[in-house]
Tab-separated table of C-alpha atoms in Angstrom:
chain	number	residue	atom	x	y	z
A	1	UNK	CA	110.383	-6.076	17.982
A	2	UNK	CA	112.081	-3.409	15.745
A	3	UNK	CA	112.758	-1.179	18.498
A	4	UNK	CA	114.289	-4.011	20.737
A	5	UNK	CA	116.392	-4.699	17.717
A	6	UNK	CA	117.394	-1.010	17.522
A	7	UNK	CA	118.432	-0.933	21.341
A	8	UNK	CA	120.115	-4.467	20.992
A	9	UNK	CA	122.339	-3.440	17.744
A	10	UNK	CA	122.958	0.191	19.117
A	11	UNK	CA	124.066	-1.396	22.639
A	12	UNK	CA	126.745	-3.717	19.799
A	13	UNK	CA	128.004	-0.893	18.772
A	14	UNK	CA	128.577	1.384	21.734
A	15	UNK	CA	130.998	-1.993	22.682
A	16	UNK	CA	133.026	-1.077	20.004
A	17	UNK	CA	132.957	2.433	19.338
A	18	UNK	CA	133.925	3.186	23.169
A	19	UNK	CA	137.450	2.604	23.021
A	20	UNK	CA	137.622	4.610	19.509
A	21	UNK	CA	136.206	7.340	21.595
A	22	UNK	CA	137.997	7.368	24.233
A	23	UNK	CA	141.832	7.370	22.592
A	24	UNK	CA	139.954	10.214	20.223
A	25	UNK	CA	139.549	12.122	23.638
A	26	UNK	CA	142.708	11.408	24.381
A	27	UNK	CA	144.544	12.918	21.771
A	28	UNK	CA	142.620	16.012	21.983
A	29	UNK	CA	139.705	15.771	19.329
A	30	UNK	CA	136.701	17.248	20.448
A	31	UNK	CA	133.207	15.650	19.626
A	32	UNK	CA	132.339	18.600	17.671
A	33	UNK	CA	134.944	18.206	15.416
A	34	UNK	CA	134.384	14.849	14.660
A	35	UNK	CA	130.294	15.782	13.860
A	36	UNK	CA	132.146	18.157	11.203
A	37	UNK	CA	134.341	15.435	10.272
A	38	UNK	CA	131.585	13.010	9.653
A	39	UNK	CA	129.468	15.256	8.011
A	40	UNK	CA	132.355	16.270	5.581
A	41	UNK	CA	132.902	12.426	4.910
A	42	UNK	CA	128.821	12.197	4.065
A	43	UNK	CA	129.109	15.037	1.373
A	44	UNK	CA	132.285	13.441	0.243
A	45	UNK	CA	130.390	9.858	-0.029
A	46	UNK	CA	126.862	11.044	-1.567
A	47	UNK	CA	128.185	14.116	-3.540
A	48	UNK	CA	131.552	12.936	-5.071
A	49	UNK	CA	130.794	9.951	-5.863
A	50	UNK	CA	126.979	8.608	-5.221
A	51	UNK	CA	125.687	11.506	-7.529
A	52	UNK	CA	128.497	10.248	-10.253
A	53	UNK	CA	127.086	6.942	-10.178
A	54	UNK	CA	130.053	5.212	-8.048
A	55	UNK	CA	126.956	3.740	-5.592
A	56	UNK	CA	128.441	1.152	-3.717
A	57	UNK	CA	131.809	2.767	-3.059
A	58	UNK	CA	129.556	6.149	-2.267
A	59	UNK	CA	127.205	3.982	-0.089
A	60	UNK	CA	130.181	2.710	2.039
A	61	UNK	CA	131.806	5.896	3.095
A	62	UNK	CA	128.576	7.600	3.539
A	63	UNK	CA	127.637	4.637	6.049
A	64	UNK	CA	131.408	4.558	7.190
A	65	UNK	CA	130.852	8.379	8.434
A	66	UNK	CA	127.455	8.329	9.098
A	67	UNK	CA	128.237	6.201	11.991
A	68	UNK	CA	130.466	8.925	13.627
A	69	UNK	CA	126.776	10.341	14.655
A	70	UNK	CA	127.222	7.713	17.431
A	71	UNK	CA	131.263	8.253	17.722
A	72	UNK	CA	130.251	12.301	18.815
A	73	UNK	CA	127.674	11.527	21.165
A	74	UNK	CA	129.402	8.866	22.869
A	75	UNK	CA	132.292	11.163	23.460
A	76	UNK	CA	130.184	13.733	24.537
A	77	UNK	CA	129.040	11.232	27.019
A	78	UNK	CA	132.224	10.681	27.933
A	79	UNK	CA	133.586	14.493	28.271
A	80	UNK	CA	131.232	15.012	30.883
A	81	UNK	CA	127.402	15.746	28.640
A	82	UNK	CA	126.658	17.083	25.141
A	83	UNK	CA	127.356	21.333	25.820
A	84	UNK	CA	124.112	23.230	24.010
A	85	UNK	CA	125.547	24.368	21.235
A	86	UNK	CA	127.235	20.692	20.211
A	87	UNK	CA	123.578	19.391	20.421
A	88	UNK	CA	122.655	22.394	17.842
A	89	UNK	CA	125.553	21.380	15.439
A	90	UNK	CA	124.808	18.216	15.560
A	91	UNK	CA	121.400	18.304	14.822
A	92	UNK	CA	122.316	20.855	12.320
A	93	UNK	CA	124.651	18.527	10.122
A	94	UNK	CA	122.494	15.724	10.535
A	95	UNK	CA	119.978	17.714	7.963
A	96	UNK	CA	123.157	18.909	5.968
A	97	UNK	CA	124.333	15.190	5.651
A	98	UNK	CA	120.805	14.048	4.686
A	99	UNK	CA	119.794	16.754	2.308
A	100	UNK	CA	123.189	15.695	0.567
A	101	UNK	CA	122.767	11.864	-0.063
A	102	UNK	CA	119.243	11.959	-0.983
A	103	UNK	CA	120.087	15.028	-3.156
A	104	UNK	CA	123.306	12.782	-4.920
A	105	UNK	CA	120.190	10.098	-4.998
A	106	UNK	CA	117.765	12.548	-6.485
A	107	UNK	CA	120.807	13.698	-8.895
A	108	UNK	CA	122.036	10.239	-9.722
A	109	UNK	CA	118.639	8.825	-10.863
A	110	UNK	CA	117.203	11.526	-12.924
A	111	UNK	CA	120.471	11.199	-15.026
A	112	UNK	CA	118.847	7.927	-15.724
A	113	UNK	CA	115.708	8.986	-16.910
A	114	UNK	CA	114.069	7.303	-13.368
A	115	UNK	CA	111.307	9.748	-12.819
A	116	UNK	CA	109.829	7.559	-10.010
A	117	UNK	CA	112.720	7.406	-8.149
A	118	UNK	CA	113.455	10.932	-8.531
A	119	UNK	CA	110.043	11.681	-6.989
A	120	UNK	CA	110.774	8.571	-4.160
A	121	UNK	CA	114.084	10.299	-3.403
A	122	UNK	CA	112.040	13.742	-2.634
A	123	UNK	CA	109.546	12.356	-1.012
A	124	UNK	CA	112.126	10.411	1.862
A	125	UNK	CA	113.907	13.948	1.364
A	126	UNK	CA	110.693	15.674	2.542
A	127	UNK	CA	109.572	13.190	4.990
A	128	UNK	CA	112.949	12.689	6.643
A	129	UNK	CA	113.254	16.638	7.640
A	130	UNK	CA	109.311	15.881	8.671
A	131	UNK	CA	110.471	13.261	11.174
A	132	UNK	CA	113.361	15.339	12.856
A	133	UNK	CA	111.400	18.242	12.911
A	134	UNK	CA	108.184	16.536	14.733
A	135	UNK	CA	110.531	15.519	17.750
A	136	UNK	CA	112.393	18.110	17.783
A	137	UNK	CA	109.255	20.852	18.186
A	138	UNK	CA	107.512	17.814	20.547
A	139	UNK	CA	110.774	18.158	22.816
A	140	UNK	CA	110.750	22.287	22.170
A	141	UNK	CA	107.334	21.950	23.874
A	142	UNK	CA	108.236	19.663	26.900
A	143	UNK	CA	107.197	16.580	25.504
A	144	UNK	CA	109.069	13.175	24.519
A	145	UNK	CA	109.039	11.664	20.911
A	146	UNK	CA	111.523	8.610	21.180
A	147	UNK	CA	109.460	6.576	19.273
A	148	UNK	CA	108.976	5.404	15.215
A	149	UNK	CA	110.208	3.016	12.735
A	150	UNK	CA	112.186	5.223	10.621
A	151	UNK	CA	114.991	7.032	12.728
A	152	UNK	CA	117.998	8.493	10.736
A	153	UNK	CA	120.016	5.453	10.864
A	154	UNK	CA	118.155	2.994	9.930
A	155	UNK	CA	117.065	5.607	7.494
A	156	UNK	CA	120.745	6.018	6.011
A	157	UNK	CA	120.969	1.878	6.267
A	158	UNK	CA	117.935	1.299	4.019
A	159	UNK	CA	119.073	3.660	1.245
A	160	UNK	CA	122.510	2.245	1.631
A	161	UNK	CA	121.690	-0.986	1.345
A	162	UNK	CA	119.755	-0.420	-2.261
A	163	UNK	CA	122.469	1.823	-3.264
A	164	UNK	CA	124.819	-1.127	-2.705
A	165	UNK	CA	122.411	-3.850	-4.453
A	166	UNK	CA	121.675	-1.630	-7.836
A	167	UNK	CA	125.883	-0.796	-7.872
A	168	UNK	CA	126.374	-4.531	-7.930
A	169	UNK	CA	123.649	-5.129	-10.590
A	170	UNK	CA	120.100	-5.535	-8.828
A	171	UNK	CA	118.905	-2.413	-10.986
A	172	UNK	CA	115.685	-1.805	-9.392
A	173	UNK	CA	117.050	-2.106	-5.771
A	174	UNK	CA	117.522	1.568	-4.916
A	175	UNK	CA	113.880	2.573	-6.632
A	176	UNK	CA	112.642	-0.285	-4.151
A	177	UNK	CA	114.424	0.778	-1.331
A	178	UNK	CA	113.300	4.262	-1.513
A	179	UNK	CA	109.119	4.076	-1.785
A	180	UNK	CA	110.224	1.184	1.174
A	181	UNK	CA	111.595	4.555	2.653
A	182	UNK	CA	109.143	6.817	2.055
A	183	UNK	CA	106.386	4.926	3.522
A	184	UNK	CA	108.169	4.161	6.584
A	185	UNK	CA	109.320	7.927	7.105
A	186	UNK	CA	105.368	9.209	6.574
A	187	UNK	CA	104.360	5.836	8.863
A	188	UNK	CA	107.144	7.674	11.710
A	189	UNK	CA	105.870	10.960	11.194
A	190	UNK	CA	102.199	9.666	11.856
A	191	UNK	CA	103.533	7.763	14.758
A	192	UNK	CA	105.219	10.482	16.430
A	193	UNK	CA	101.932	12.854	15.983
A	194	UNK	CA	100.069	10.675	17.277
A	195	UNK	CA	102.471	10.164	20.289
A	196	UNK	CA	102.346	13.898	20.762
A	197	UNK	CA	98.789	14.440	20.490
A	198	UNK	CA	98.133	11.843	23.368
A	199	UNK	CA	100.865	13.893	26.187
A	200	UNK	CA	99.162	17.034	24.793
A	201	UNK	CA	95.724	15.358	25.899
A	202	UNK	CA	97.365	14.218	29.379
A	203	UNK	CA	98.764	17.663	29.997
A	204	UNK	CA	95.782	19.759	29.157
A	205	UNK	CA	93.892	21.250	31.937
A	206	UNK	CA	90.038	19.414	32.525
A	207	UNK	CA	87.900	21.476	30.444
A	208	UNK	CA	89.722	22.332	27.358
A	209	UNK	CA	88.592	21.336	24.244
């Protein structure tokens, strides 16, 4: 059910994030620059103002330009494929843009004297590079990992959502949000091992242990 919801909301968005893309192409932007564009945005979001303690404004640009991680590839599409080195930058300032809000969070929170959510906000820190990097050395290997609870959006959307609720007064929302976040990152990375291991079966010549 989650991952038909995933497909059905992603397939909402391409709708309107098409024609963006395409006038973007236009004018001469190239995808890559708006993956450095976005990820400037993020830093802008989490660092200068999420890590001050402005939560919901910080929340909403980091979401605002966290979404041009589906503005770049859909103009990639559109420009004819993603070249190899766009898919390295990409990937690249996906981990820069994380490391930065859940830093800001990390930051933020231990000015608060919240130990636990200090040590939630470096454990979804830890276990968010864990789930990129299992698919990433699955697919460095041959094999497929599209699957998991926890991808980077809905990642970004969870921690968003509790930076939003504790801005506007629900204090404990964001220390909620993130042990919600941590479990569901270690429940991906299990997932995707577990995914891996069974192709790695499949593939292995009869007779190896």
């Amino acid at each position: 059910m989650a991952k038909i919801f995933q497909v059905s909301a992603r397939a909402g968005m391409t709708r309107v994030v098409e024609p963006i893309a395409r006038a973007l192409l236009r004018a001469g932007v190239t995808p890559n620059a708006v993956t450095v564009a976005g990820t400037v945005g993020v830093l802008v979001g989490a660092l200068g103002l999420g890590a001050r303690g402005h939560l919901v404004a910080g929340a909403l640009i980091v979401t605002l330009f966290a979404l041009t991680d589906l503005l770049d590839g859909t103009m990639a599409r559109m420009s004819g494929g993603s070249t190899r080195f766009g898919a390295f930058l990409d990937s690249s300032m996906d981990r820069v843009a994380d490391s930065a809000v859940f830093g800001a969070v990390a930051y933020w929170l231990a000015t608060q004297g919240n130990h636990s959510g200090v040590a939630a906000a470096l454990v979804c820190l830890a276990a968010g590079g864990l789930v990129s990097y299992v698919k990433a050395r699955a697919e460095g290997l041959g094999m497929t990992c599209n699957v998991g609870i926890a991808e980077r959006t809905e990642r970004l959307l969870i921690v968003g959502v509790g930076g939003i609720l504790t801005g506007v007064g629900v204090k404990p929302a964001l220390e909620i949000a993130l042990w919600l976040l941590a479990a569901v990152s270690i429940f991906t990375v299990g997932q995707r091992m577990a995914h891996v291991y069974r192709q790695a079966q499949q593939l292995q010549p009869d007779g190896q242990a």
